[in-house]
């Protein structure tokens, strides 16, 4: 068999395997979306069939209105947007200091940051709750925002630090000659250059905060009106009856903004990861 034909045959087999693997990986997600358009009877009777025979939007209407998803959606947007902005500002400034300047105790500080990765989130729930309770922030969205912004965010720090350390020193010197101080150099010169890393941090923090479950669950136990979408989905599971089509519709509503944000920023996200690794 000629080499060219063998090469094309090998690529064809590889593509087929990848397509099958992609379909298997995406099937549960596709099934969840299509299940949100099914009736209860069809949900239980259609098995693993994807396409609904009688599409209906009743599940979305029921989830949005009866299950209070409109309020949960608004709460999630407020918490996510605020958390993304705060985390972005803090990690970018800290990454700039770590990446551009040498100071006493820098290695020890980095070691402490790296060691904090080993601490599971569940171990910090009680201390975080006690701290927020002492600050009287356990029954409002501000406390939830503060909790979601907590943590050392080592990955974001390392991305910014690695990027800033690769910027030529002449740019800072030119800014100083033009009269810029430390803060002005960071805001006007360095921060705008980190656009790929900024987009990467925004996407990752957006996904983490939007899908966060444990912390919002603990902090909203006594205030159901402050629930986020992830906790609201859990609330659809009753003690004796589970609204599966409603859960599927709610999950579809919850995941749609994440997909749209990632699609809109996908190019910058890839460039940001590649640039940070390269530098």
PDB file of C-alpha atoms in Angstrom:
ATOM      1  CA  UNK A   1       0.000   0.000   0.000  1.00  0.00           C
ATOM      2  CA  UNK A   2       1.456   3.397  -0.991  1.00  0.00           C
ATOM      3  CA  UNK A   3       2.708   5.593   1.839  1.00  0.00           C
ATOM      4  CA  UNK A   4       0.318   8.443   0.939  1.00  0.00           C
ATOM      5  CA  UNK A   5      -2.746   6.181   1.136  1.00  0.00           C
ATOM      6  CA  UNK A   6      -1.579   4.723   4.437  1.00  0.00           C
ATOM      7  CA  UNK A   7      -1.123   8.231   5.819  1.00  0.00           C
ATOM      8  CA  UNK A   8      -4.622   9.285   4.739  1.00  0.00           C
ATOM      9  CA  UNK A   9      -6.076   6.041   6.127  1.00  0.00           C
ATOM     10  CA  UNK A  10      -4.366   6.621   9.471  1.00  0.00           C
ATOM     11  CA  UNK A  11      -5.708  10.176   9.673  1.00  0.00           C
ATOM     12  CA  UNK A  12      -9.204   8.963   8.769  1.00  0.00           C
ATOM     13  CA  UNK A  13      -9.179   6.351  11.542  1.00  0.00           C
ATOM     14  CA  UNK A  14      -7.862   8.937  14.012  1.00  0.00           C
ATOM     15  CA  UNK A  15     -10.608  11.418  13.107  1.00  0.00           C
ATOM     16  CA  UNK A  16     -13.290   8.752  13.476  1.00  0.00           C
ATOM     17  CA  UNK A  17     -11.990   7.758  16.909  1.00  0.00           C
ATOM     18  CA  UNK A  18     -11.851  11.413  18.017  1.00  0.00           C
ATOM     19  CA  UNK A  19     -15.385  12.089  16.745  1.00  0.00           C
ATOM     20  CA  UNK A  20     -16.745   9.058  18.609  1.00  0.00           C
ATOM     21  CA  UNK A  21     -14.870  10.045  21.772  1.00  0.00           C
ATOM     22  CA  UNK A  22     -16.157  13.629  21.505  1.00  0.00           C
ATOM     23  CA  UNK A  23     -19.731  12.419  21.075  1.00  0.00           C
ATOM     24  CA  UNK A  24     -19.465  10.095  24.084  1.00  0.00           C
ATOM     25  CA  UNK A  25     -18.023  12.944  26.165  1.00  0.00           C
ATOM     26  CA  UNK A  26     -20.687  15.454  25.046  1.00  0.00           C
ATOM     27  CA  UNK A  27     -23.662  13.085  25.132  1.00  0.00           C
ATOM     28  CA  UNK A  28     -24.658  13.678  28.796  1.00  0.00           C
ATOM     29  CA  UNK A  29     -24.530  17.439  28.221  1.00  0.00           C
ATOM     30  CA  UNK A  30     -26.608  17.198  25.027  1.00  0.00           C
ATOM     31  CA  UNK A  31     -29.071  14.861  26.749  1.00  0.00           C
ATOM     32  CA  UNK A  32     -29.470  17.334  29.625  1.00  0.00           C
ATOM     33  CA  UNK A  33     -30.365  20.150  27.226  1.00  0.00           C
ATOM     34  CA  UNK A  34     -32.841  18.078  25.231  1.00  0.00           C
ATOM     35  CA  UNK A  35     -34.379  16.643  28.417  1.00  0.00           C
ATOM     36  CA  UNK A  36     -35.269  20.176  29.468  1.00  0.00           C
ATOM     37  CA  UNK A  37     -37.692  20.295  26.507  1.00  0.00           C
ATOM     38  CA  UNK A  38     -39.419  17.004  27.368  1.00  0.00           C
ATOM     39  CA  UNK A  39     -42.559  16.372  29.375  1.00  0.00           C
ATOM     40  CA  UNK A  40     -42.391  14.272  32.521  1.00  0.00           C
ATOM     41  CA  UNK A  41     -43.954  11.269  30.761  1.00  0.00           C
ATOM     42  CA  UNK A  42     -41.597  11.510  27.806  1.00  0.00           C
ATOM     43  CA  UNK A  43     -38.629  11.985  30.122  1.00  0.00           C
ATOM     44  CA  UNK A  44     -39.249   8.630  31.771  1.00  0.00           C
ATOM     45  CA  UNK A  45     -40.431   6.835  28.641  1.00  0.00           C
ATOM     46  CA  UNK A  46     -37.880   7.972  26.044  1.00  0.00           C
ATOM     47  CA  UNK A  47     -34.862   6.387  27.705  1.00  0.00           C
ATOM     48  CA  UNK A  48     -31.613   7.681  26.219  1.00  0.00           C
ATOM     49  CA  UNK A  49     -33.249   9.183  23.135  1.00  0.00           C
ATOM     50  CA  UNK A  50     -32.014  12.697  22.532  1.00  0.00           C
ATOM     51  CA  UNK A  51     -34.663  14.438  20.426  1.00  0.00           C
ATOM     52  CA  UNK A  52     -37.929  15.282  22.231  1.00  0.00           C
ATOM     53  CA  UNK A  53     -41.062  14.201  20.398  1.00  0.00           C
ATOM     54  CA  UNK A  54     -43.214  17.034  21.763  1.00  0.00           C
ATOM     55  CA  UNK A  55     -40.912  19.967  22.692  1.00  0.00           C
ATOM     56  CA  UNK A  56     -42.211  22.224  25.456  1.00  0.00           C
ATOM     57  CA  UNK A  57     -40.947  25.329  27.264  1.00  0.00           C
ATOM     58  CA  UNK A  58     -43.040  24.625  30.366  1.00  0.00           C
ATOM     59  CA  UNK A  59     -39.996  23.342  32.243  1.00  0.00           C
ATOM     60  CA  UNK A  60     -38.122  26.620  31.731  1.00  0.00           C
ATOM     61  CA  UNK A  61     -41.166  28.676  32.736  1.00  0.00           C
ATOM     62  CA  UNK A  62     -41.701  26.532  35.843  1.00  0.00           C
ATOM     63  CA  UNK A  63     -38.052  26.766  36.866  1.00  0.00           C
ATOM     64  CA  UNK A  64     -37.825  30.497  36.202  1.00  0.00           C
ATOM     65  CA  UNK A  65     -41.052  31.493  37.961  1.00  0.00           C
ATOM     66  CA  UNK A  66     -42.123  28.809  40.431  1.00  0.00           C
ATOM     67  CA  UNK A  67     -38.610  27.822  41.527  1.00  0.00           C
ATOM     68  CA  UNK A  68     -37.559  31.494  41.910  1.00  0.00           C
ATOM     69  CA  UNK A  69     -34.773  31.139  39.341  1.00  0.00           C
ATOM     70  CA  UNK A  70     -35.164  34.779  38.335  1.00  0.00           C
ATOM     71  CA  UNK A  71     -33.915  35.856  41.788  1.00  0.00           C
ATOM     72  CA  UNK A  72     -31.228  33.164  41.863  1.00  0.00           C
ATOM     73  CA  UNK A  73     -30.020  34.275  38.436  1.00  0.00           C
ATOM     74  CA  UNK A  74     -29.741  37.900  39.582  1.00  0.00           C
ATOM     75  CA  UNK A  75     -27.911  36.867  42.766  1.00  0.00           C
ATOM     76  CA  UNK A  76     -25.465  34.775  40.753  1.00  0.00           C
ATOM     77  CA  UNK A  77     -24.734  37.628  38.353  1.00  0.00           C
ATOM     78  CA  UNK A  78     -24.081  40.077  41.206  1.00  0.00           C
ATOM     79  CA  UNK A  79     -21.828  37.700  43.131  1.00  0.00           C
ATOM     80  CA  UNK A  80     -19.935  36.526  40.035  1.00  0.00           C
ATOM     81  CA  UNK A  81     -19.297  39.968  38.531  1.00  0.00           C
ATOM     82  CA  UNK A  82     -18.138  41.446  41.848  1.00  0.00           C
ATOM     83  CA  UNK A  83     -15.923  38.444  42.613  1.00  0.00           C
ATOM     84  CA  UNK A  84     -14.332  38.525  39.161  1.00  0.00           C
ATOM     85  CA  UNK A  85     -13.511  42.245  39.442  1.00  0.00           C
ATOM     86  CA  UNK A  86     -12.079  41.975  42.960  1.00  0.00           C
ATOM     87  CA  UNK A  87     -10.024  38.849  42.251  1.00  0.00           C
ATOM     88  CA  UNK A  88      -8.721  40.316  38.983  1.00  0.00           C
ATOM     89  CA  UNK A  89      -7.566  43.535  40.647  1.00  0.00           C
ATOM     90  CA  UNK A  90      -5.950  41.792  43.621  1.00  0.00           C
ATOM     91  CA  UNK A  91      -4.158  39.028  41.718  1.00  0.00           C
ATOM     92  CA  UNK A  92      -2.968  41.377  38.986  1.00  0.00           C
ATOM     93  CA  UNK A  93      -1.456  43.834  41.475  1.00  0.00           C
ATOM     94  CA  UNK A  94       0.088  41.046  43.560  1.00  0.00           C
ATOM     95  CA  UNK A  95       1.400  39.318  40.427  1.00  0.00           C
ATOM     96  CA  UNK A  96       2.989  42.591  39.293  1.00  0.00           C
ATOM     97  CA  UNK A  97       4.820  42.984  42.598  1.00  0.00           C
ATOM     98  CA  UNK A  98       5.959  39.340  42.610  1.00  0.00           C
ATOM     99  CA  UNK A  99       7.007  39.335  38.972  1.00  0.00           C
ATOM    100  CA  UNK A 100       8.851  42.656  38.751  1.00  0.00           C
ATOM    101  CA  UNK A 101      10.406  43.297  42.146  1.00  0.00           C
ATOM    102  CA  UNK A 102      12.699  41.503  44.569  1.00  0.00           C
ATOM    103  CA  UNK A 103      12.036  42.078  48.267  1.00  0.00           C
ATOM    104  CA  UNK A 104      12.942  40.366  51.544  1.00  0.00           C
ATOM    105  CA  UNK A 105      10.836  37.305  52.221  1.00  0.00           C
ATOM    106  CA  UNK A 106       9.655  36.898  48.634  1.00  0.00           C
ATOM    107  CA  UNK A 107      10.603  33.219  48.441  1.00  0.00           C
ATOM    108  CA  UNK A 108       8.988  32.499  51.805  1.00  0.00           C
ATOM    109  CA  UNK A 109       5.814  34.248  50.684  1.00  0.00           C
ATOM    110  CA  UNK A 110       5.726  32.218  47.453  1.00  0.00           C
ATOM    111  CA  UNK A 111       6.265  29.050  49.472  1.00  0.00           C
ATOM    112  CA  UNK A 112       3.325  29.872  51.731  1.00  0.00           C
ATOM    113  CA  UNK A 113       1.164  30.567  48.688  1.00  0.00           C
ATOM    114  CA  UNK A 114       2.114  27.296  47.053  1.00  0.00           C
ATOM    115  CA  UNK A 115       1.555  25.362  50.283  1.00  0.00           C
ATOM    116  CA  UNK A 116      -1.975  26.750  50.542  1.00  0.00           C
ATOM    117  CA  UNK A 117      -2.924  24.772  47.424  1.00  0.00           C
ATOM    118  CA  UNK A 118      -2.863  21.593  49.493  1.00  0.00           C
ATOM    119  CA  UNK A 119      -5.608  22.819  51.838  1.00  0.00           C
ATOM    120  CA  UNK A 120      -9.034  21.493  50.728  1.00  0.00           C
ATOM    121  CA  UNK A 121     -11.884  23.978  50.491  1.00  0.00           C
ATOM    122  CA  UNK A 122     -14.001  21.983  52.953  1.00  0.00           C
ATOM    123  CA  UNK A 123     -11.390  22.563  55.670  1.00  0.00           C
ATOM    124  CA  UNK A 124     -11.857  26.327  55.433  1.00  0.00           C
ATOM    125  CA  UNK A 125     -15.652  26.419  55.570  1.00  0.00           C
ATOM    126  CA  UNK A 126     -15.923  26.746  59.365  1.00  0.00           C
ATOM    127  CA  UNK A 127     -13.189  29.423  59.774  1.00  0.00           C
ATOM    128  CA  UNK A 128     -14.634  31.436  56.869  1.00  0.00           C
ATOM    129  CA  UNK A 129     -18.146  31.199  58.291  1.00  0.00           C
ATOM    130  CA  UNK A 130     -16.976  32.220  61.771  1.00  0.00           C
ATOM    131  CA  UNK A 131     -15.063  35.171  60.324  1.00  0.00           C
ATOM    132  CA  UNK A 132     -18.019  36.368  58.257  1.00  0.00           C
ATOM    133  CA  UNK A 133     -20.345  35.861  61.205  1.00  0.00           C
ATOM    134  CA  UNK A 134     -18.112  38.033  63.382  1.00  0.00           C
ATOM    135  CA  UNK A 135     -18.268  40.702  60.661  1.00  0.00           C
ATOM    136  CA  UNK A 136     -22.086  40.342  60.444  1.00  0.00           C
ATOM    137  CA  UNK A 137     -21.867  39.316  56.776  1.00  0.00           C
ATOM    138  CA  UNK A 138     -23.558  35.911  56.885  1.00  0.00           C
ATOM    139  CA  UNK A 139     -27.026  36.991  55.750  1.00  0.00           C
ATOM    140  CA  UNK A 140     -26.290  39.221  52.771  1.00  0.00           C
ATOM    141  CA  UNK A 141     -24.718  39.048  49.337  1.00  0.00           C
ATOM    142  CA  UNK A 142     -21.673  41.052  50.445  1.00  0.00           C
ATOM    143  CA  UNK A 143     -20.587  38.200  52.701  1.00  0.00           C
ATOM    144  CA  UNK A 144     -20.997  35.728  49.852  1.00  0.00           C
ATOM    145  CA  UNK A 145     -18.943  37.961  47.563  1.00  0.00           C
ATOM    146  CA  UNK A 146     -16.183  38.238  50.171  1.00  0.00           C
ATOM    147  CA  UNK A 147     -16.182  34.462  50.650  1.00  0.00           C
ATOM    148  CA  UNK A 148     -15.950  33.813  46.899  1.00  0.00           C
ATOM    149  CA  UNK A 149     -13.043  36.276  46.625  1.00  0.00           C
ATOM    150  CA  UNK A 150     -11.167  34.536  49.403  1.00  0.00           C
ATOM    151  CA  UNK A 151      -8.280  32.158  48.864  1.00  0.00           C
ATOM    152  CA  UNK A 152      -4.820  32.770  47.529  1.00  0.00           C
ATOM    153  CA  UNK A 153      -5.685  32.180  43.857  1.00  0.00           C
ATOM    154  CA  UNK A 154      -2.222  30.785  43.219  1.00  0.00           C
ATOM    155  CA  UNK A 155      -2.846  29.991  39.555  1.00  0.00           C
ATOM    156  CA  UNK A 156      -3.827  33.576  38.773  1.00  0.00           C
ATOM    157  CA  UNK A 157      -0.886  34.954  40.738  1.00  0.00           C
ATOM    158  CA  UNK A 158       1.520  32.733  38.841  1.00  0.00           C
ATOM    159  CA  UNK A 159       0.007  33.655  35.465  1.00  0.00           C
ATOM    160  CA  UNK A 160       0.339  37.375  36.129  1.00  0.00           C
ATOM    161  CA  UNK A 161       3.754  37.036  37.746  1.00  0.00           C
ATOM    162  CA  UNK A 162       5.095  34.997  34.833  1.00  0.00           C
ATOM    163  CA  UNK A 163       3.709  37.457  32.287  1.00  0.00           C
ATOM    164  CA  UNK A 164       4.947  40.599  34.022  1.00  0.00           C
ATOM    165  CA  UNK A 165       8.419  39.138  34.563  1.00  0.00           C
ATOM    166  CA  UNK A 166       8.786  38.697  30.793  1.00  0.00           C
ATOM    167  CA  UNK A 167       8.112  42.350  29.936  1.00  0.00           C
ATOM    168  CA  UNK A 168      11.305  44.269  29.005  1.00  0.00           C
ATOM    169  CA  UNK A 169      12.596  46.499  31.797  1.00  0.00           C
ATOM    170  CA  UNK A 170      13.053  49.350  29.333  1.00  0.00           C
ATOM    171  CA  UNK A 171       9.291  49.920  29.304  1.00  0.00           C
ATOM    172  CA  UNK A 172       9.280  50.671  33.008  1.00  0.00           C
ATOM    173  CA  UNK A 173      12.315  52.909  32.669  1.00  0.00           C
ATOM    174  CA  UNK A 174      10.644  54.836  29.863  1.00  0.00           C
ATOM    175  CA  UNK A 175       7.530  55.281  32.002  1.00  0.00           C
ATOM    176  CA  UNK A 176       9.629  56.578  34.912  1.00  0.00           C
ATOM    177  CA  UNK A 177      11.370  59.061  32.592  1.00  0.00           C
ATOM    178  CA  UNK A 178       7.922  60.300  31.518  1.00  0.00           C
ATOM    179  CA  UNK A 179       7.057  60.962  35.168  1.00  0.00           C
ATOM    180  CA  UNK A 180       5.059  57.867  36.058  1.00  0.00           C
ATOM    181  CA  UNK A 181       5.286  56.519  39.573  1.00  0.00           C
ATOM    182  CA  UNK A 182       4.881  52.915  40.708  1.00  0.00           C
ATOM    183  CA  UNK A 183       1.088  52.916  40.602  1.00  0.00           C
ATOM    184  CA  UNK A 184       0.848  54.871  37.336  1.00  0.00           C
ATOM    185  CA  UNK A 185       3.313  52.530  35.646  1.00  0.00           C
ATOM    186  CA  UNK A 186       1.241  49.550  36.696  1.00  0.00           C
ATOM    187  CA  UNK A 187      -2.136  51.020  35.700  1.00  0.00           C
ATOM    188  CA  UNK A 188      -1.166  52.764  32.458  1.00  0.00           C
ATOM    189  CA  UNK A 189       1.564  50.477  31.100  1.00  0.00           C
ATOM    190  CA  UNK A 190       1.678  47.026  32.635  1.00  0.00           C
ATOM    191  CA  UNK A 191      -1.977  46.206  33.259  1.00  0.00           C
ATOM    192  CA  UNK A 192      -3.144  46.958  29.676  1.00  0.00           C
ATOM    193  CA  UNK A 193      -0.351  44.763  28.290  1.00  0.00           C
ATOM    194  CA  UNK A 194      -1.661  41.781  30.275  1.00  0.00           C
ATOM    195  CA  UNK A 195      -4.899  41.559  28.277  1.00  0.00           C
ATOM    196  CA  UNK A 196      -4.508  37.815  27.439  1.00  0.00           C
ATOM    197  CA  UNK A 197      -3.923  36.966  31.114  1.00  0.00           C
ATOM    198  CA  UNK A 198      -6.783  39.234  32.169  1.00  0.00           C
ATOM    199  CA  UNK A 199      -9.197  37.394  29.876  1.00  0.00           C
ATOM    200  CA  UNK A 200      -7.928  34.042  31.157  1.00  0.00           C
ATOM    201  CA  UNK A 201      -8.477  35.048  34.784  1.00  0.00           C
ATOM    202  CA  UNK A 202     -11.910  36.499  34.005  1.00  0.00           C
ATOM    203  CA  UNK A 203     -13.053  33.291  32.316  1.00  0.00           C
ATOM    204  CA  UNK A 204     -11.725  30.932  34.973  1.00  0.00           C
ATOM    205  CA  UNK A 205     -12.940  32.971  37.934  1.00  0.00           C
ATOM    206  CA  UNK A 206     -16.302  33.471  36.220  1.00  0.00           C
ATOM    207  CA  UNK A 207     -16.740  29.710  35.813  1.00  0.00           C
ATOM    208  CA  UNK A 208     -15.600  28.923  39.358  1.00  0.00           C
ATOM    209  CA  UNK A 209     -17.820  31.515  41.007  1.00  0.00           C
ATOM    210  CA  UNK A 210     -20.824  30.867  38.773  1.00  0.00           C
ATOM    211  CA  UNK A 211     -20.715  27.135  39.525  1.00  0.00           C
ATOM    212  CA  UNK A 212     -19.750  27.481  43.195  1.00  0.00           C
ATOM    213  CA  UNK A 213     -21.973  25.378  45.434  1.00  0.00           C
ATOM    214  CA  UNK A 214     -20.579  24.597  48.869  1.00  0.00           C
ATOM    215  CA  UNK A 215     -19.857  28.135  50.078  1.00  0.00           C
ATOM    216  CA  UNK A 216     -23.159  29.636  48.839  1.00  0.00           C
ATOM    217  CA  UNK A 217     -25.035  26.660  50.320  1.00  0.00           C
ATOM    218  CA  UNK A 218     -23.565  27.217  53.789  1.00  0.00           C
ATOM    219  CA  UNK A 219     -23.967  30.991  53.750  1.00  0.00           C
ATOM    220  CA  UNK A 220     -27.556  31.011  52.491  1.00  0.00           C
ATOM    221  CA  UNK A 221     -29.102  28.282  54.654  1.00  0.00           C
ATOM    222  CA  UNK A 222     -31.108  30.813  56.666  1.00  0.00           C
ATOM    223  CA  UNK A 223     -31.774  33.134  53.714  1.00  0.00           C
ATOM    224  CA  UNK A 224     -33.194  31.206  50.716  1.00  0.00           C
ATOM    225  CA  UNK A 225     -33.693  34.466  48.799  1.00  0.00           C
ATOM    226  CA  UNK A 226     -29.895  34.864  48.596  1.00  0.00           C
ATOM    227  CA  UNK A 227     -29.306  31.520  46.898  1.00  0.00           C
ATOM    228  CA  UNK A 228     -27.335  31.277  43.698  1.00  0.00           C
ATOM    229  CA  UNK A 229     -28.271  29.100  40.727  1.00  0.00           C
ATOM    230  CA  UNK A 230     -26.178  26.133  41.836  1.00  0.00           C
ATOM    231  CA  UNK A 231     -27.888  26.057  45.245  1.00  0.00           C
ATOM    232  CA  UNK A 232     -31.265  26.736  43.645  1.00  0.00           C
ATOM    233  CA  UNK A 233     -30.879  23.635  41.482  1.00  0.00           C
ATOM    234  CA  UNK A 234     -30.246  21.569  44.589  1.00  0.00           C
ATOM    235  CA  UNK A 235     -33.425  22.979  46.124  1.00  0.00           C
ATOM    236  CA  UNK A 236     -35.493  21.513  43.268  1.00  0.00           C
ATOM    237  CA  UNK A 237     -34.811  18.071  44.721  1.00  0.00           C
ATOM    238  CA  UNK A 238     -37.586  17.531  47.222  1.00  0.00           C
ATOM    239  CA  UNK A 239     -37.723  14.971  50.005  1.00  0.00           C
ATOM    240  CA  UNK A 240     -40.130  12.661  48.180  1.00  0.00           C
ATOM    241  CA  UNK A 241     -40.420  14.077  44.629  1.00  0.00           C
ATOM    242  CA  UNK A 242     -37.661  15.197  42.271  1.00  0.00           C
ATOM    243  CA  UNK A 243     -38.534  17.497  39.374  1.00  0.00           C
ATOM    244  CA  UNK A 244     -36.044  16.058  36.899  1.00  0.00           C
ATOM    245  CA  UNK A 245     -37.220  18.022  33.857  1.00  0.00           C
ATOM    246  CA  UNK A 246     -37.226  21.170  35.965  1.00  0.00           C
ATOM    247  CA  UNK A 247     -33.677  20.405  37.113  1.00  0.00           C
ATOM    248  CA  UNK A 248     -32.627  19.835  33.488  1.00  0.00           C
ATOM    249  CA  UNK A 249     -34.163  23.179  32.478  1.00  0.00           C
ATOM    250  CA  UNK A 250     -32.542  24.928  35.442  1.00  0.00           C
ATOM    251  CA  UNK A 251     -29.161  23.398  34.637  1.00  0.00           C
ATOM    252  CA  UNK A 252     -29.503  24.551  31.032  1.00  0.00           C
ATOM    253  CA  UNK A 253     -30.295  28.085  32.196  1.00  0.00           C
ATOM    254  CA  UNK A 254     -27.325  27.963  34.558  1.00  0.00           C
ATOM    255  CA  UNK A 255     -24.774  26.680  32.051  1.00  0.00           C
ATOM    256  CA  UNK A 256     -25.769  28.902  29.120  1.00  0.00           C
ATOM    257  CA  UNK A 257     -23.997  32.101  30.345  1.00  0.00           C
ATOM    258  CA  UNK A 258     -20.794  30.130  30.995  1.00  0.00           C
ATOM    259  CA  UNK A 259     -20.822  28.755  27.452  1.00  0.00           C
ATOM    260  CA  UNK A 260     -21.476  32.188  25.935  1.00  0.00           C
ATOM    261  CA  UNK A 261     -18.679  33.833  27.941  1.00  0.00           C
ATOM    262  CA  UNK A 262     -16.194  31.109  27.031  1.00  0.00           C
ATOM    263  CA  UNK A 263     -17.100  31.209  23.325  1.00  0.00           C
ATOM    264  CA  UNK A 264     -16.791  35.008  23.258  1.00  0.00           C
ATOM    265  CA  UNK A 265     -13.351  34.956  24.918  1.00  0.00           C
ATOM    266  CA  UNK A 266     -11.994  31.610  23.742  1.00  0.00           C
ATOM    267  CA  UNK A 267      -9.309  33.073  21.471  1.00  0.00           C
ATOM    268  CA  UNK A 268      -7.914  35.335  24.193  1.00  0.00           C
ATOM    269  CA  UNK A 269      -8.115  32.506  26.738  1.00  0.00           C
ATOM    270  CA  UNK A 270      -5.923  30.217  24.592  1.00  0.00           C
ATOM    271  CA  UNK A 271      -3.485  33.061  23.885  1.00  0.00           C
ATOM    272  CA  UNK A 272      -3.289  33.898  27.566  1.00  0.00           C
ATOM    273  CA  UNK A 273      -2.432  30.357  28.626  1.00  0.00           C
ATOM    274  CA  UNK A 274       0.070  29.959  25.764  1.00  0.00           C
ATOM    275  CA  UNK A 275       1.698  33.319  26.518  1.00  0.00           C
ATOM    276  CA  UNK A 276       2.034  32.609  30.231  1.00  0.00           C
ATOM    277  CA  UNK A 277       3.581  29.196  29.590  1.00  0.00           C
ATOM    278  CA  UNK A 278       5.947  30.596  26.973  1.00  0.00           C
ATOM    279  CA  UNK A 279       7.122  33.412  29.169  1.00  0.00           C
TER     280      UNK A 279
END
